[in-house]
C-alpha cells in the first residue's frame, strides 16, 4: 500500500460518530451534495476536501443567494486542483447530502441563520412569545422553551421569573452606586460618555424587569412594544460602548458637544433601527413577519456582537500601547469571561440547569447576574484607567486633605505676610514704592 492511499478520503474519517448529523431529517438542502476527496495521490489533498466542505457549509447556513451557492457548490464539486486531467470526476464519487456543519450541540445543528426556534427552545426570552408560527390556540403564536422557571404568587399576583427579578433590582441598585461614583470623578476622561452607557443600562434593566416578571404579560397588546423597546435599548447600549471605545484614543476632545452628542445620536439611531425592525417583525408589517426573523436576528446578535468585540479589542490596544499598568487587562478579561459565561448558560445549558434545580431557576437568572458582573467590570476598568485631578476633585467629604500632624516651628516656610494682631494679614505689597517720584504709594 502506498503512502498516499493511507490518507483519509472523506470528512467522516475524522468524525465517524458525527456522520449522522449530515443526513439529519430536518436538513433543508437535501439535494446539495459534496464531492469526496479531491485526490489521494498528493499529500494534504484531504485538507482541501475539509476546507471545501467547511466553506460551502458555512455559506449554506446563511441561506443567502441560493442560486449563487448552487453554482459555487457545483464548481467546488467538479474542480480538482491536484489533478492534471481535464476530465471531470464521475457522479458516482459524490457523497451524501449536507446542509449544516455539525456543531456537536444537540438542537443547534439544524438551526438556520436567523431562526429563533432553536434559541427559544433553550432560552425563555420575552420575544419568544411573539415569533414563530401560529399555535392554533385562539390565533396566538410563540415558541415555548423546553424548561423555564416556575412562577410565584405574592399578594394574589403571579410573578414570573422571581429570581431573575431580584437580580434586576440588585442591578438597579448597583447601577445607581456606579453612576454616583462616576459623577464624583469630575475631571476624569470620558466621564460624560461612559455615564450615558450606564443610564442606558438602567433603562434596559427596568424594561427587562417589566417583561421578565410578567408586569406586561405575554399576549397583551403592549407586549410587542415593550419587547421592541428592550431590543432597542440593548442595541443602543452596545453602540454606546463602541463609541466609548474611541474616547481613550483622544481622536477628539472628550466631554465636548461633539463627543457627547456623537455618542448620543449614534446610540439613539441604532436603538431606533433595532426597535423598529423588532416591532415590524412582531406585528408583521413592511414585509416582515414573526416567521421571517432574519433582520431582527442580524440586528440583535450579529451587529451587537460586532460592537462588543470591537470595543474589547480597542480597549486591549489602548492598555497595551498607552498604559504602563497592565492590571486593566484583568478587568477586561473578567468582563469578557462573565459575559460569555452568561450567554453560554442561557443558549446552551438553560434547560439542563432548569431541570437540575427543579424549575426554580433557569438560564435567564444566570445571564442577568453575569451581565451585571460584566457591567461592573466595565466600570472597574474605566475607573482604573482614569485619574482624578486633586485640584479640581469633587468628593463627598468637605475636606479632601487630611492633616496628619503639624510641622515643627523651624520647618515652617517663611511667609510674606507681617504677623500682626489684626484679623487680616498685612499686604505683601506694604513696602512697594510708587512709580512716580519715589514716594510710597500707600
Tab-separated table of C-alpha atoms in Angstrom:
chain	number	residue	atom	x	y	z
A	1	UNK	CA	0.000	0.000	0.000
A	2	UNK	CA	1.416	3.365	-0.970
A	3	UNK	CA	1.722	6.274	1.391
A	4	UNK	CA	-0.915	8.345	-0.396
A	5	UNK	CA	-3.512	5.613	-0.125
A	6	UNK	CA	-3.448	5.926	3.649
A	7	UNK	CA	-4.702	9.468	3.518
A	8	UNK	CA	-8.318	9.931	4.592
A	9	UNK	CA	-10.694	10.381	1.686
A	10	UNK	CA	-13.713	11.716	3.500
A	11	UNK	CA	-14.541	14.063	6.310
A	12	UNK	CA	-16.226	11.187	8.123
A	13	UNK	CA	-12.837	9.537	8.642
A	14	UNK	CA	-12.243	12.243	11.236
A	15	UNK	CA	-15.684	12.319	12.874
A	16	UNK	CA	-17.361	8.962	12.196
A	17	UNK	CA	-19.620	9.444	15.202
A	18	UNK	CA	-20.955	12.701	13.781
A	19	UNK	CA	-21.830	11.416	10.342
A	20	UNK	CA	-25.465	11.182	11.368
A	21	UNK	CA	-25.652	14.990	11.563
A	22	UNK	CA	-25.024	15.281	7.841
A	23	UNK	CA	-28.243	13.440	6.944
A	24	UNK	CA	-30.476	14.908	9.628
A	25	UNK	CA	-34.172	14.773	8.616
A	26	UNK	CA	-34.590	18.492	9.356
A	27	UNK	CA	-31.980	19.463	6.788
A	28	UNK	CA	-33.461	21.719	4.107
A	29	UNK	CA	-30.832	21.470	1.376
A	30	UNK	CA	-31.098	17.731	0.817
A	31	UNK	CA	-30.214	17.971	-2.864
A	32	UNK	CA	-26.854	19.653	-2.317
A	33	UNK	CA	-24.047	17.164	-2.218
A	34	UNK	CA	-20.340	17.323	-1.693
A	35	UNK	CA	-17.706	15.578	-3.657
A	36	UNK	CA	-15.473	13.125	-1.934
A	37	UNK	CA	-11.800	13.701	-1.528
A	38	UNK	CA	-10.301	15.729	-4.362
A	39	UNK	CA	-7.323	13.493	-4.761
A	40	UNK	CA	-5.431	10.752	-2.985
A	41	UNK	CA	-2.164	10.805	-4.904
A	42	UNK	CA	-0.957	14.066	-3.376
A	43	UNK	CA	-0.129	14.781	0.235
A	44	UNK	CA	-2.538	17.086	2.043
A	45	UNK	CA	-5.251	16.603	-0.535
A	46	UNK	CA	-7.644	15.902	2.304
A	47	UNK	CA	-7.047	19.432	3.598
A	48	UNK	CA	-8.671	20.874	0.514
A	49	UNK	CA	-11.572	18.474	0.960
A	50	UNK	CA	-12.028	19.649	4.528
A	51	UNK	CA	-11.769	23.314	3.551
A	52	UNK	CA	-14.225	22.908	0.665
A	53	UNK	CA	-16.771	21.218	2.881
A	54	UNK	CA	-16.467	23.851	5.559
A	55	UNK	CA	-16.661	26.775	3.113
A	56	UNK	CA	-19.775	25.595	1.312
A	57	UNK	CA	-21.418	24.553	4.573
A	58	UNK	CA	-20.770	27.974	6.066
A	59	UNK	CA	-22.408	29.624	3.084
A	60	UNK	CA	-25.349	27.247	3.165
A	61	UNK	CA	-26.034	28.006	6.813
A	62	UNK	CA	-26.501	31.677	5.981
A	63	UNK	CA	-29.226	30.709	3.489
A	64	UNK	CA	-28.466	33.748	1.305
A	65	UNK	CA	-28.497	33.857	-2.503
A	66	UNK	CA	-29.267	30.157	-3.184
A	67	UNK	CA	-28.526	30.308	-6.956
A	68	UNK	CA	-25.044	31.647	-6.304
A	69	UNK	CA	-24.429	28.984	-3.679
A	70	UNK	CA	-25.601	26.249	-6.025
A	71	UNK	CA	-23.174	27.439	-8.692
A	72	UNK	CA	-20.338	27.716	-6.180
A	73	UNK	CA	-21.101	24.231	-4.926
A	74	UNK	CA	-21.033	22.916	-8.493
A	75	UNK	CA	-17.626	24.485	-9.133
A	76	UNK	CA	-16.126	23.040	-5.977
A	77	UNK	CA	-17.649	19.624	-6.620
A	78	UNK	CA	-16.215	19.481	-10.169
A	79	UNK	CA	-12.851	21.138	-9.563
A	80	UNK	CA	-9.791	19.015	-8.749
A	81	UNK	CA	-6.795	21.342	-8.292
A	82	UNK	CA	-4.414	18.408	-7.774
A	83	UNK	CA	-5.338	16.550	-10.926
A	84	UNK	CA	-3.579	17.018	-14.266
A	85	UNK	CA	-6.543	15.671	-16.202
A	86	UNK	CA	-9.333	17.836	-17.562
A	87	UNK	CA	-11.920	15.063	-17.252
A	88	UNK	CA	-14.485	15.708	-14.555
A	89	UNK	CA	-14.928	13.167	-11.809
A	90	UNK	CA	-17.799	10.737	-12.187
A	91	UNK	CA	-21.011	11.373	-10.342
A	92	UNK	CA	-20.622	8.053	-8.548
A	93	UNK	CA	-17.991	9.631	-6.295
A	94	UNK	CA	-20.375	12.229	-4.953
A	95	UNK	CA	-21.020	11.981	-1.253
A	96	UNK	CA	-24.162	12.227	0.828
A	97	UNK	CA	-26.206	15.461	1.168
A	98	UNK	CA	-25.355	18.046	3.778
A	99	UNK	CA	-26.829	21.350	4.935
A	100	UNK	CA	-25.068	22.370	8.108
A	101	UNK	CA	-21.633	21.858	9.602
A	102	UNK	CA	-22.190	19.848	12.801
A	103	UNK	CA	-21.652	21.777	15.996
A	104	UNK	CA	-21.964	18.872	18.383
A	105	UNK	CA	-24.623	20.765	20.365
A	106	UNK	CA	-27.964	18.931	20.327
A	107	UNK	CA	-30.725	21.063	18.833
A	108	UNK	CA	-28.413	23.579	17.172
A	109	UNK	CA	-27.128	21.589	14.193
A	110	UNK	CA	-30.303	22.073	12.139
A	111	UNK	CA	-30.797	25.726	13.089
A	112	UNK	CA	-30.838	28.074	10.136
A	113	UNK	CA	-29.481	31.583	10.052
A	114	UNK	CA	-31.972	33.977	11.631
A	115	UNK	CA	-34.129	31.203	13.060
A	116	UNK	CA	-35.281	31.703	16.653
A	117	UNK	CA	-36.789	28.249	17.069
A	118	UNK	CA	-33.671	26.594	18.499
A	119	UNK	CA	-32.888	29.686	20.588
A	120	UNK	CA	-36.333	29.904	22.118
A	121	UNK	CA	-36.409	26.181	22.849
A	122	UNK	CA	-33.396	26.736	25.082
A	123	UNK	CA	-33.930	30.242	26.488
A	124	UNK	CA	-37.124	31.765	27.877
A	125	UNK	CA	-36.692	35.153	26.208
A	126	UNK	CA	-39.602	37.634	26.231
A	127	UNK	CA	-39.565	37.961	22.445
A	128	UNK	CA	-40.117	34.217	22.035
A	129	UNK	CA	-43.824	34.685	22.708
A	130	UNK	CA	-44.025	36.972	19.660
A	131	UNK	CA	-42.201	34.968	16.979
A	132	UNK	CA	-42.816	31.676	15.259
A	133	UNK	CA	-45.874	30.207	13.557
A	134	UNK	CA	-49.356	30.390	14.993
A	135	UNK	CA	-50.150	27.749	17.554
A	136	UNK	CA	-53.800	27.302	16.589
A	137	UNK	CA	-54.951	28.247	20.077
A	138	UNK	CA	-57.125	31.366	19.736
A	139	UNK	CA	-54.834	32.609	16.983
A	140	UNK	CA	-51.837	33.002	19.289
A	141	UNK	CA	-48.227	32.427	18.348
A	142	UNK	CA	-44.989	31.861	20.179
A	143	UNK	CA	-42.243	29.322	20.873
A	144	UNK	CA	-42.304	27.703	24.293
A	145	UNK	CA	-38.984	26.770	25.941
A	146	UNK	CA	-38.291	23.204	26.960
A	147	UNK	CA	-37.949	24.294	30.584
A	148	UNK	CA	-38.490	27.600	32.360
A	149	UNK	CA	-38.510	28.874	35.934
A	150	UNK	CA	-41.710	28.415	37.874
A	151	UNK	CA	-43.876	31.393	38.807
A	152	UNK	CA	-44.588	32.588	42.339
A	153	UNK	CA	-47.691	34.190	43.800
A	154	UNK	CA	-47.366	37.262	46.015
A	155	UNK	CA	-50.417	39.188	47.271
A	156	UNK	CA	-52.701	37.449	44.797
A	157	UNK	CA	-50.347	38.414	41.960
A	158	UNK	CA	-48.453	35.923	39.807
A	159	UNK	CA	-44.826	36.911	39.244
A	160	UNK	CA	-42.768	35.288	36.501
A	161	UNK	CA	-39.020	34.740	36.862
A	162	UNK	CA	-38.916	35.767	40.517
A	163	UNK	CA	-35.197	35.038	40.954
A	164	UNK	CA	-34.278	36.973	37.817
A	165	UNK	CA	-36.455	39.857	39.023
A	166	UNK	CA	-34.449	40.034	42.261
A	167	UNK	CA	-31.224	40.249	40.247
A	168	UNK	CA	-32.736	43.044	38.152
A	169	UNK	CA	-33.499	45.017	41.321
A	170	UNK	CA	-29.952	44.426	42.568
A	171	UNK	CA	-28.629	45.596	39.201
A	172	UNK	CA	-30.594	48.836	39.507
A	173	UNK	CA	-29.067	49.491	42.920
A	174	UNK	CA	-25.546	48.767	41.689
A	175	UNK	CA	-26.093	50.984	38.646
A	176	UNK	CA	-27.079	53.888	40.906
A	177	UNK	CA	-23.935	53.386	43.014
A	178	UNK	CA	-21.679	53.267	39.953
A	179	UNK	CA	-23.292	56.371	38.452
A	180	UNK	CA	-22.755	58.296	41.705
A	181	UNK	CA	-19.084	57.315	41.730
A	182	UNK	CA	-18.659	58.281	38.084
A	183	UNK	CA	-20.235	61.673	38.676
A	184	UNK	CA	-17.885	62.271	41.622
A	185	UNK	CA	-14.833	61.996	39.336
A	186	UNK	CA	-15.372	65.458	37.948
A	187	UNK	CA	-12.258	65.700	35.759
A	188	UNK	CA	-11.933	62.069	34.657
A	189	UNK	CA	-11.519	61.378	30.937
A	190	UNK	CA	-14.702	60.188	29.242
A	191	UNK	CA	-16.888	60.855	32.273
A	192	UNK	CA	-19.893	62.152	30.345
A	193	UNK	CA	-19.576	59.470	27.698
A	194	UNK	CA	-19.376	56.443	29.992
A	195	UNK	CA	-22.194	57.668	32.212
A	196	UNK	CA	-24.516	57.590	29.189
A	197	UNK	CA	-23.891	53.865	28.848
A	198	UNK	CA	-24.834	53.317	32.478
A	199	UNK	CA	-28.029	55.322	32.052
A	200	UNK	CA	-28.905	53.052	29.129
A	201	UNK	CA	-28.123	50.021	31.274
A	202	UNK	CA	-30.518	51.281	33.935
A	203	UNK	CA	-33.268	51.805	31.361
A	204	UNK	CA	-32.643	48.344	29.898
A	205	UNK	CA	-32.794	46.798	33.373
A	206	UNK	CA	-36.129	48.464	34.117
A	207	UNK	CA	-37.585	47.279	30.803
A	208	UNK	CA	-36.269	43.748	31.346
A	209	UNK	CA	-37.739	43.718	34.848
A	210	UNK	CA	-41.157	44.629	33.454
A	211	UNK	CA	-41.009	41.919	30.786
A	212	UNK	CA	-39.400	39.101	32.758
A	213	UNK	CA	-41.631	39.348	35.811
A	214	UNK	CA	-44.835	39.499	33.775
A	215	UNK	CA	-45.869	43.075	34.509
A	216	UNK	CA	-46.559	43.127	30.786
A	217	UNK	CA	-47.790	39.557	30.309
A	218	UNK	CA	-47.385	37.601	27.078
A	219	UNK	CA	-50.358	38.014	24.776
A	220	UNK	CA	-51.158	41.549	25.894
A	221	UNK	CA	-51.423	44.408	23.419
A	222	UNK	CA	-48.436	46.200	24.965
A	223	UNK	CA	-46.124	43.187	24.842
A	224	UNK	CA	-44.750	43.768	21.298
A	225	UNK	CA	-43.948	47.397	22.072
A	226	UNK	CA	-42.135	46.628	25.324
A	227	UNK	CA	-40.173	43.834	23.646
A	228	UNK	CA	-39.212	46.215	20.828
A	229	UNK	CA	-38.071	48.808	23.378
A	230	UNK	CA	-35.969	46.169	25.124
A	231	UNK	CA	-34.283	45.202	21.867
A	232	UNK	CA	-33.720	48.857	21.012
A	233	UNK	CA	-32.117	49.593	24.387
A	234	UNK	CA	-29.871	46.557	24.010
A	235	UNK	CA	-28.581	47.787	20.656
A	236	UNK	CA	-28.257	51.349	21.970
A	237	UNK	CA	-26.097	50.221	24.883
A	238	UNK	CA	-23.830	48.114	22.670
A	239	UNK	CA	-23.434	51.069	20.307
A	240	UNK	CA	-22.620	53.417	23.188
A	241	UNK	CA	-19.865	51.064	24.332
A	242	UNK	CA	-18.492	51.018	20.787
A	243	UNK	CA	-18.333	54.824	20.674
A	244	UNK	CA	-16.823	54.875	24.176
A	245	UNK	CA	-14.013	52.747	22.822
A	246	UNK	CA	-12.796	55.691	20.719
A	247	UNK	CA	-12.718	58.171	23.606
A	248	UNK	CA	-9.496	56.843	25.124
A	249	UNK	CA	-7.583	57.382	21.875
A	250	UNK	CA	-8.284	61.144	22.045
A	251	UNK	CA	-9.358	61.338	18.418
A	252	UNK	CA	-11.500	64.241	19.584
A	253	UNK	CA	-11.753	66.082	22.868
A	254	UNK	CA	-13.802	64.177	25.401
A	255	UNK	CA	-16.627	65.926	27.197
A	256	UNK	CA	-17.247	68.333	24.324
A	257	UNK	CA	-20.502	68.669	22.442
A	258	UNK	CA	-19.030	66.706	19.524
A	259	UNK	CA	-18.038	63.763	21.687
A	260	UNK	CA	-21.179	63.635	23.814
A	261	UNK	CA	-23.724	64.149	21.060
A	262	UNK	CA	-21.938	61.798	18.668
A	263	UNK	CA	-22.413	59.062	21.238
A	264	UNK	CA	-25.998	60.029	21.997
A	265	UNK	CA	-27.114	60.300	18.383
A	266	UNK	CA	-25.346	57.073	17.401
A	267	UNK	CA	-26.933	55.176	20.281
A	268	UNK	CA	-30.327	56.717	19.586
A	269	UNK	CA	-30.137	55.915	15.883
A	270	UNK	CA	-29.138	52.307	16.409
A	271	UNK	CA	-31.759	51.910	19.119
A	272	UNK	CA	-34.483	53.233	16.839
A	273	UNK	CA	-33.417	50.953	13.995
A	274	UNK	CA	-33.335	47.887	16.223
A	275	UNK	CA	-36.625	48.728	17.908
A	276	UNK	CA	-38.346	49.475	14.600
A	277	UNK	CA	-37.184	46.226	12.997
A	278	UNK	CA	-38.305	44.292	16.067
A	279	UNK	CA	-41.729	45.933	16.103
A	280	UNK	CA	-42.218	45.393	12.366
A	281	UNK	CA	-41.290	41.751	12.834
A	282	UNK	CA	-43.648	41.240	15.759
A	283	UNK	CA	-46.568	42.960	14.039
A	284	UNK	CA	-45.949	41.581	10.546
A	285	UNK	CA	-45.554	44.985	8.907
A	286	UNK	CA	-43.446	46.169	5.933
A	287	UNK	CA	-42.782	42.708	4.573
A	288	UNK	CA	-41.513	41.298	7.855
A	289	UNK	CA	-43.356	38.715	9.903
A	290	UNK	CA	-42.948	36.635	13.061
A	291	UNK	CA	-41.768	33.779	10.858
A	292	UNK	CA	-39.291	35.969	8.942
A	293	UNK	CA	-36.868	36.984	11.696
A	294	UNK	CA	-33.593	37.242	9.790
A	295	UNK	CA	-33.424	41.055	10.003
A	296	UNK	CA	-34.088	41.062	13.743
A	297	UNK	CA	-31.533	38.300	14.250
A	298	UNK	CA	-28.858	40.272	12.392
A	299	UNK	CA	-29.503	43.449	14.375
A	300	UNK	CA	-29.728	41.787	17.774
A	301	UNK	CA	-26.975	39.210	17.536
A	302	UNK	CA	-24.608	39.960	14.673
A	303	UNK	CA	-24.313	43.754	14.949
A	304	UNK	CA	-24.379	43.832	18.748
A	305	UNK	CA	-21.721	41.136	18.957
A	306	UNK	CA	-19.620	43.076	16.458
A	307	UNK	CA	-19.892	46.263	18.539
A	308	UNK	CA	-18.858	44.489	21.726
A	309	UNK	CA	-15.959	42.704	20.027
A	310	UNK	CA	-14.606	45.969	18.587
A	311	UNK	CA	-14.910	47.653	21.990
A	312	UNK	CA	-12.926	44.890	23.709
A	313	UNK	CA	-10.216	44.855	21.033
A	314	UNK	CA	-9.841	48.639	21.158
A	315	UNK	CA	-9.507	48.643	24.940
A	316	UNK	CA	-6.831	45.959	24.797
A	317	UNK	CA	-4.911	48.015	22.236
A	318	UNK	CA	-5.322	51.115	24.403
A	319	UNK	CA	-3.940	49.423	27.512
A	320	UNK	CA	-1.045	47.702	25.748
A	321	UNK	CA	0.111	50.723	23.739
A	322	UNK	CA	-0.511	53.660	26.069
A	323	UNK	CA	-0.531	52.433	29.675
A	324	UNK	CA	2.310	51.065	31.740
A	325	UNK	CA	-0.058	49.363	34.159
A	326	UNK	CA	-1.368	46.012	32.924
A	327	UNK	CA	-3.952	45.472	35.647
A	328	UNK	CA	-6.800	46.863	33.490
A	329	UNK	CA	-6.338	43.844	31.223
A	330	UNK	CA	-7.538	41.730	34.121
A	331	UNK	CA	-10.738	43.750	34.333
A	332	UNK	CA	-11.306	43.288	30.600
A	333	UNK	CA	-10.652	39.554	30.879
A	334	UNK	CA	-13.087	39.094	33.735
A	335	UNK	CA	-15.721	41.179	31.960
A	336	UNK	CA	-15.471	39.078	28.802
A	337	UNK	CA	-15.487	35.876	30.849
A	338	UNK	CA	-18.658	36.786	32.737
A	339	UNK	CA	-20.437	37.898	29.571
A	340	UNK	CA	-19.527	34.796	27.573
A	341	UNK	CA	-20.365	32.523	30.503
A	342	UNK	CA	-23.808	34.072	30.779
A	343	UNK	CA	-24.503	33.660	27.066
A	344	UNK	CA	-23.361	30.032	27.082
A	345	UNK	CA	-25.511	29.187	30.093
A	346	UNK	CA	-28.544	30.880	28.523
A	347	UNK	CA	-28.351	29.491	24.996
A	348	UNK	CA	-26.777	26.076	25.625
A	349	UNK	CA	-27.406	24.838	29.164
A	350	UNK	CA	-30.553	26.704	30.201
A	351	UNK	CA	-32.902	23.725	30.020
A	352	UNK	CA	-30.331	21.446	31.649
A	353	UNK	CA	-29.883	23.825	34.562
A	354	UNK	CA	-33.634	24.351	34.845
A	355	UNK	CA	-34.338	20.643	35.102
A	356	UNK	CA	-31.450	20.155	37.518
A	357	UNK	CA	-32.807	22.693	40.032
A	358	UNK	CA	-36.421	21.565	39.614
A	359	UNK	CA	-37.638	24.648	37.734
A	360	UNK	CA	-36.645	27.096	40.468
A	361	UNK	CA	-34.084	28.798	38.199
A	362	UNK	CA	-33.242	28.861	34.521
A	363	UNK	CA	-30.689	30.438	32.237
A	364	UNK	CA	-32.343	33.856	32.424
A	365	UNK	CA	-31.325	34.175	36.075
A	366	UNK	CA	-27.685	33.377	35.373
A	367	UNK	CA	-27.389	35.581	32.293
A	368	UNK	CA	-28.866	38.527	34.223
A	369	UNK	CA	-26.356	38.016	37.018
A	370	UNK	CA	-23.426	37.567	34.620
A	371	UNK	CA	-24.411	40.696	32.684
A	372	UNK	CA	-24.403	42.642	35.947
A	373	UNK	CA	-20.891	41.400	36.713
A	374	UNK	CA	-19.787	42.348	33.189
A	375	UNK	CA	-21.109	45.893	33.589
A	376	UNK	CA	-19.368	46.159	36.955
A	377	UNK	CA	-16.112	45.118	35.276
A	378	UNK	CA	-16.641	47.842	32.665
A	379	UNK	CA	-16.955	50.388	35.466
A	380	UNK	CA	-13.925	48.957	37.257
A	381	UNK	CA	-11.884	49.087	34.060
A	382	UNK	CA	-12.854	52.697	33.358
A	383	UNK	CA	-12.108	53.668	36.958
A	384	UNK	CA	-8.667	52.053	36.801
A	385	UNK	CA	-7.541	53.889	33.652
A	386	UNK	CA	-8.795	57.343	34.673
A	387	UNK	CA	-7.146	59.590	37.225
A	388	UNK	CA	-8.727	62.411	39.167
A	389	UNK	CA	-7.101	65.859	39.309
A	390	UNK	CA	-6.952	66.666	43.022
A	391	UNK	CA	-7.005	70.403	42.359
A	392	UNK	CA	-10.490	70.141	40.867
A	393	UNK	CA	-11.703	66.984	42.601
A	394	UNK	CA	-15.236	66.791	43.880
A	395	UNK	CA	-15.835	64.374	46.715
A	396	UNK	CA	-18.433	63.579	49.273
A	397	UNK	CA	-16.259	64.886	52.116
A	398	UNK	CA	-15.947	68.565	52.918
A	399	UNK	CA	-12.136	68.380	53.195
A	400	UNK	CA	-10.261	66.301	50.670
A	401	UNK	CA	-6.982	66.830	52.549
A	402	UNK	CA	-6.439	65.309	55.956
A	403	UNK	CA	-3.911	66.894	58.369
A	404	UNK	CA	-1.858	64.151	59.999
A	405	UNK	CA	0.376	66.346	62.205
A	406	UNK	CA	1.682	69.912	62.403
A	407	UNK	CA	5.154	70.753	61.149
A	408	UNK	CA	7.750	71.892	63.714
A	409	UNK	CA	8.267	75.625	64.019
A	410	UNK	CA	11.712	75.592	62.407
A	411	UNK	CA	10.456	73.678	59.354
A	412	UNK	CA	7.652	76.060	58.541
A	413	UNK	CA	8.122	78.154	55.456
A	414	UNK	CA	8.646	81.874	55.811
A	415	UNK	CA	5.617	83.922	54.919
A	416	UNK	CA	5.329	87.170	53.054
A	417	UNK	CA	2.741	88.410	55.481
A	418	UNK	CA	3.573	90.507	58.527
A	419	UNK	CA	2.487	88.947	61.804
A	420	UNK	CA	0.140	91.474	63.358
A	421	UNK	CA	-2.693	91.371	65.802
A	422	UNK	CA	-5.100	92.175	63.040
A	423	UNK	CA	-7.635	89.594	61.966
A	424	UNK	CA	-6.389	90.046	58.396
A	425	UNK	CA	-2.800	89.568	57.337
A	426	UNK	CA	-0.879	92.586	56.115
A	427	UNK	CA	-0.449	93.184	52.463
A	428	UNK	CA	2.594	91.667	50.842
A	429	UNK	CA	2.990	94.944	48.957
A	430	UNK	CA	3.350	97.147	52.065
A	431	UNK	CA	6.891	98.248	51.056
A	432	UNK	CA	6.028	98.826	47.427
A	433	UNK	CA	7.066	102.267	46.170
A	434	UNK	CA	5.158	104.333	43.715
A	435	UNK	CA	6.365	104.596	40.187
A	436	UNK	CA	6.014	108.382	40.461
A	437	UNK	CA	8.523	110.406	42.493
A	438	UNK	CA	9.847	107.655	44.701
A	439	UNK	CA	7.244	108.234	47.430
A	440	UNK	CA	5.233	105.467	48.944
A	441	UNK	CA	2.001	104.849	47.210
A	442	UNK	CA	0.283	103.876	50.474
